Short mmCIF file of C-alpha atoms in Angstrom, two decimals:
data_model
loop_
_atom_site.label_atom_id
_atom_site.label_comp_id
_atom_site.label_asym_id
_atom_site.label_seq_id
_atom_site.Cartn_x
_atom_site.Cartn_y
_atom_site.Cartn_z
CA MET A 95 92.60 117.40 107.45
CA HIS A 96 94.13 114.34 109.19
CA ILE A 97 98.61 114.29 108.93
CA VAL A 98 100.43 111.46 109.67
CA VAL A 99 104.22 111.82 110.86
CA CYS A 100 106.24 108.70 111.12
CA VAL A 101 108.99 109.30 113.63
CA LYS A 102 111.88 107.06 115.11
CA HIS A 103 113.83 106.83 118.28
CA VAL A 104 117.17 106.87 117.86
CA ILE A 105 120.38 107.07 119.82
CA ASP A 106 121.75 110.73 120.26
CA SER A 107 124.92 110.62 117.37
CA THR A 108 126.37 113.34 119.25
CA GLU A 109 127.30 111.10 122.06
CA ILE A 110 128.64 108.29 119.72
CA HIS A 111 132.17 107.28 120.03
CA VAL A 112 134.75 104.86 119.38
CA ASP A 113 136.34 102.60 122.00
CA LYS A 114 140.32 102.86 120.53
CA LYS A 115 140.94 99.54 122.15
CA THR A 116 138.30 97.62 119.80
CA ASN A 117 138.02 100.35 116.89
CA GLU A 118 134.26 99.61 117.54
CA LEU A 119 131.49 101.76 118.10
CA VAL A 120 130.43 102.38 121.50
CA LEU A 121 126.40 102.40 121.82
CA ARG A 122 125.35 101.10 124.72
CA GLY A 123 124.10 103.33 127.65
CA LEU A 124 123.62 106.24 125.39
CA SER A 125 120.94 108.85 125.74
CA THR A 126 117.94 108.48 123.12
CA GLN A 127 115.71 111.05 121.47
CA ILE A 128 113.66 111.81 118.27
CA ASN A 129 115.15 111.66 114.96
CA ASP A 130 116.55 114.73 114.09
CA TYR A 131 114.86 114.72 111.17
CA ASP A 132 111.50 113.81 111.55
CA LYS A 133 111.34 116.99 113.97
CA ASN A 134 111.07 119.14 110.84
CA ALA A 135 108.12 116.92 109.89
CA VAL A 136 106.52 117.45 113.51
CA GLU A 137 106.75 121.09 113.06
CA GLU A 138 105.56 121.06 109.65
CA ALA A 139 102.92 119.11 110.67
CA VAL A 140 101.60 121.24 113.34
CA LYS A 141 101.67 124.32 110.97
CA ILE A 142 99.57 122.98 108.68
CA LYS A 143 96.96 121.84 111.47
CA LYS A 144 97.10 125.47 112.81
CA GLU A 145 96.51 126.89 109.09
CA LEU A 146 94.16 124.74 107.60
CA GLY A 147 92.54 122.58 111.18
CA GLY A 148 92.78 118.93 111.59
CA THR A 149 94.90 116.62 113.76
CA VAL A 150 98.33 115.44 113.79
CA SER A 151 99.19 111.66 114.78
CA LEU A 152 102.30 110.36 115.42
CA LEU A 153 103.77 106.77 114.58
CA CYS A 154 106.24 105.14 115.70
CA ILE A 155 108.23 101.41 115.93
CA GLY A 156 110.98 101.30 118.84
CA PRO A 157 111.23 99.92 122.39
CA ARG A 158 109.04 101.17 125.40
CA ASP A 159 111.74 104.06 125.78
CA ALA A 160 110.39 105.61 122.49
CA GLN A 161 107.33 106.66 124.48
CA LYS A 162 109.84 109.85 125.21
CA THR A 163 110.50 110.31 121.84
CA LEU A 164 106.53 110.49 121.46
CA LYS A 165 106.09 112.50 124.24
CA GLU A 166 108.68 115.24 122.84
CA ALA A 167 106.73 115.01 119.30
CA LEU A 168 103.37 115.43 121.25
CA ALA A 169 104.49 118.59 123.18
CA MET A 170 105.15 119.91 120.06
CA GLY A 171 101.81 120.30 119.21
CA ALA A 172 100.81 116.95 117.73
CA ASP A 173 97.53 115.25 119.18
CA GLN A 174 97.77 111.75 119.35
CA ALA A 175 100.73 108.99 119.00
CA TYR A 176 100.56 105.29 118.23
CA LEU A 177 103.78 103.11 119.42
CA LEU A 178 104.17 99.38 118.18
CA GLN A 179 106.62 98.47 120.85
CA THR A 180 109.59 96.15 120.02
CA SER A 181 112.68 94.28 121.92
CA PRO A 182 115.14 97.24 122.19
CA ARG A 183 117.95 94.86 120.27
CA GLN A 184 114.96 94.03 117.44
CA GLU A 185 116.89 95.30 113.76
CA LEU A 186 114.19 96.02 111.35
CA ASP A 187 115.33 97.02 108.00
CA THR A 188 113.20 99.49 105.69
CA ALA A 189 111.35 96.90 104.05
CA GLN A 190 110.10 95.82 107.75
CA ILE A 191 109.38 99.12 108.45
CA ALA A 192 107.52 100.47 105.58
CA LEU A 193 105.38 97.62 105.83
CA ILE A 194 104.77 98.20 109.71
CA LEU A 195 103.85 101.60 109.37
CA SER A 196 101.63 100.92 106.59
CA LYS A 197 98.89 98.66 108.40
CA MET A 198 99.65 101.15 111.29
CA ILE A 199 98.25 104.14 108.87
CA GLU A 200 95.66 101.43 107.67
CA LYS A 201 94.33 100.48 110.83
CA ILE A 202 93.71 104.48 112.27
CA GLU A 203 91.72 107.15 110.62
CA PRO A 204 93.12 108.02 106.60
CA ALA A 205 95.28 110.03 106.27
CA ASP A 206 95.23 113.44 103.82
CA LEU A 207 98.91 113.82 104.49
CA VAL A 208 101.78 111.46 105.50
CA LEU A 209 104.71 113.06 106.38
CA CYS A 210 108.42 111.83 107.23
CA GLY A 211 111.82 112.98 107.69
CA GLU A 212 113.66 112.68 104.83
CA VAL A 213 116.43 110.29 106.21
CA SER A 214 116.95 108.71 109.67
CA GLU A 215 120.18 109.92 111.47
CA ASP A 216 121.18 106.55 112.15
CA GLY A 217 120.73 104.46 109.28
CA TYR A 218 120.73 107.63 106.37
CA ASN A 219 119.06 105.03 104.30
CA SER A 220 116.28 107.82 102.83
CA GLN A 221 114.21 104.40 101.78
CA THR A 222 111.27 104.28 104.46
CA GLY A 223 109.36 107.07 102.93
CA ALA A 224 109.75 105.49 99.47
CA ARG A 225 108.50 102.12 100.33
CA LEU A 226 105.72 103.21 102.63
CA ALA A 227 104.72 105.63 99.76
CA GLU A 228 104.70 102.39 97.59
CA ARG A 229 103.02 100.20 100.46
CA LEU A 230 100.22 102.77 100.54
CA HIS A 231 99.53 103.46 96.61
CA LEU A 232 100.39 107.09 97.29
CA PRO A 233 102.28 109.46 95.06
CA GLN A 234 105.35 110.62 96.73
CA VAL A 235 107.47 113.74 96.68
CA SER A 236 111.28 113.71 98.26
CA TYR A 237 113.31 116.52 100.06
CA VAL A 238 110.27 118.94 100.42
CA THR A 239 112.08 122.35 101.45
CA LYS A 240 108.98 124.00 101.12
CA LEU A 241 105.48 123.28 101.58
CA ASP A 242 101.87 124.80 101.02
CA ALA A 243 99.06 122.63 101.78
CA GLN A 244 95.20 123.52 101.03
CA GLU A 245 92.17 120.83 101.22
CA GLY A 246 92.55 118.59 98.97
CA GLY A 247 95.98 119.53 97.63
CA PHE A 248 99.38 121.28 97.97
CA VAL A 249 102.39 122.56 96.05
CA ALA A 250 105.71 121.54 97.21
CA GLU A 251 109.30 122.54 96.44
CA SER A 252 111.46 119.76 96.26
CA THR A 253 115.53 120.43 96.34
CA LEU A 254 117.63 117.90 94.47
CA GLU A 255 121.25 119.22 94.94
CA SER A 256 121.41 122.55 92.72
CA THR A 257 117.77 121.87 91.27
CA VAL A 258 114.70 122.80 92.67
CA GLU A 259 111.31 121.28 91.23
CA THR A 260 108.06 123.05 92.15
CA VAL A 261 105.29 119.80 92.34
CA LYS A 262 101.58 120.44 92.49
CA GLY A 263 99.37 117.17 93.63
CA ALA A 264 96.24 115.94 95.25
CA THR A 265 95.78 114.31 98.72
CA PRO A 266 96.31 111.80 99.98
CA ALA A 267 100.01 111.79 99.37
CA LEU A 268 103.30 111.08 101.10
CA LEU A 269 106.00 113.64 101.39
CA THR A 270 109.62 113.43 102.70
CA ILE A 271 110.84 116.70 104.68
CA SER A 272 114.09 118.16 104.67
CA SER A 273 115.57 119.83 107.46
CA ALA A 274 116.28 123.05 105.26
CA ILE A 275 112.36 123.74 105.58
CA ASN A 276 111.82 124.95 109.36
CA VAL A 277 113.88 125.46 112.41
CA PRO A 278 111.66 123.45 115.15
CA HIS A 279 110.18 124.94 117.99
CA LEU A 280 111.27 122.62 120.38
CA PRO A 281 109.38 122.13 124.06
CA THR A 282 110.73 122.44 127.33
CA ALA A 283 111.41 119.85 129.54
CA ILE A 284 108.49 120.83 131.65
CA GLN A 285 106.55 120.73 128.38
CA ILE A 286 107.22 117.30 127.88
CA MET A 287 106.50 115.98 131.48
CA LYS A 288 102.86 117.81 130.97
CA VAL A 289 102.00 115.07 128.48
CA ARG A 290 99.82 112.38 129.39
CA GLY A 291 100.87 109.06 128.83
CA ASN A 292 97.50 107.91 127.80
CA ARG A 293 97.62 110.06 124.54
CA ILE A 294 100.13 107.35 123.54
CA LYS A 295 98.10 104.57 122.51
CA SER A 296 99.78 100.94 122.25
CA LEU A 297 99.52 98.67 119.00
CA LYS A 298 100.36 95.12 118.89
CA LEU A 299 101.09 93.08 115.16
CA SER A 300 98.00 91.19 116.14
CA ASP A 301 96.14 94.51 116.00
CA LEU A 302 97.51 94.95 112.45
CA GLY A 303 97.20 91.50 111.18
CA LEU A 304 100.62 90.39 111.49
CA ASP A 305 102.57 87.95 113.46
CA ASP A 306 105.88 88.00 114.90
CA SER A 307 107.47 86.32 111.74
CA VAL A 308 107.50 89.99 110.13
CA LEU A 309 110.36 90.83 112.59
CA GLU A 310 112.60 88.14 111.24
CA THR A 311 115.17 87.66 109.01
CA PRO A 312 115.65 91.07 107.43
CA ALA A 313 116.48 91.77 103.86
CA VAL A 314 119.32 94.05 104.87
CA LYS A 315 121.50 93.32 108.05
CA MET A 316 124.53 94.98 109.06
CA LEU A 317 127.47 92.78 108.96
CA GLY A 318 130.53 95.14 110.35
CA TYR A 319 131.83 97.94 110.21
CA GLU A 320 135.10 99.27 110.32
CA ILE A 321 136.58 103.14 111.27
CA PRO A 322 139.05 103.79 107.98
CA GLN A 323 142.58 104.87 109.30
CA GLN A 324 143.84 108.40 108.70
CA GLU A 325 147.45 109.14 108.63
CA ARG A 326 148.69 112.67 108.79
CA LYS A 327 152.00 113.88 107.36
CA ASN A 328 152.60 116.09 109.72
CA ILE A 329 154.40 118.25 107.87
CA MET A 330 155.58 121.70 109.59
CA ILE A 331 156.20 125.14 107.62
CA ASP A 332 157.86 127.42 108.61
CA GLY A 333 158.85 131.09 107.32
CA ALA A 334 157.22 134.43 107.29
CA PRO A 335 153.53 134.19 106.74
CA ALA A 336 153.87 135.30 103.00
CA ASP A 337 156.45 132.55 102.24
CA ALA A 338 154.47 129.99 104.61
CA ALA A 339 151.31 130.54 102.93
CA ALA A 340 152.77 130.06 99.31
CA LYS A 341 154.02 126.48 100.46
CA LEU A 342 151.07 125.51 102.39
CA VAL A 343 148.90 126.72 98.89
CA SER A 344 151.48 124.67 97.03
CA TYR A 345 151.09 121.39 99.22
CA LEU A 346 147.41 121.76 98.72
CA GLN A 347 147.64 121.43 95.29
CA GLU A 348 149.91 118.98 95.09
CA GLU A 349 148.03 116.70 97.40
CA LYS A 350 144.76 117.59 94.58
CA VAL A 351 143.19 119.19 98.06
CA MET A 352 142.11 122.38 95.86
#
């Protein structure tokens, strides 16, 4: 079985902060990593490989620094990786990403399963998987929280809020993996360092039959953002614990918080 996992190189969201003077997000100089949700997809792919045999290939679009992301995912148990290198300042929307990923998948060995994280922690669009499935003409199941793969097919549980759907399908197929499906076994720094660079193959747009025009003019572009203002009432509640608790509940009910 050949499993393809699409991984994204992102800024560590825990380090993002707001410049108090300009009220803007500070993104420069921050550390980068593999998208958290993609770790679950890699973990699931490696589990299936151990159960059924086969290979796990990683696909990534990003700057040269994304090799670090791919090495981490390779150290988790994937076999090979492909990187289409872009400028660090290159902005791509989900339609552009899906187009390029589809061409990358068509370029390498045919895939039985294509796995994506349910969302990227920098964009939170949840669109790339669906767009990619449409490009590849593959059936798709989203928000997969349980997966049993067999040769030629799979049974998956898809959790949508309070509803769980059980879906049985044939491969090839594309699944977006929920963070609830597993707990990734993260590699150590030494394991990552031992990953050889020759396991990452670089691809160019020309290798995929594309040109630089696909990187131009995204259909969706971020125009700006602002931090919502928060006002605190700073109400101090005095009195005995029981009386203070009753007053607090009363205030919360007036504010319709509870």
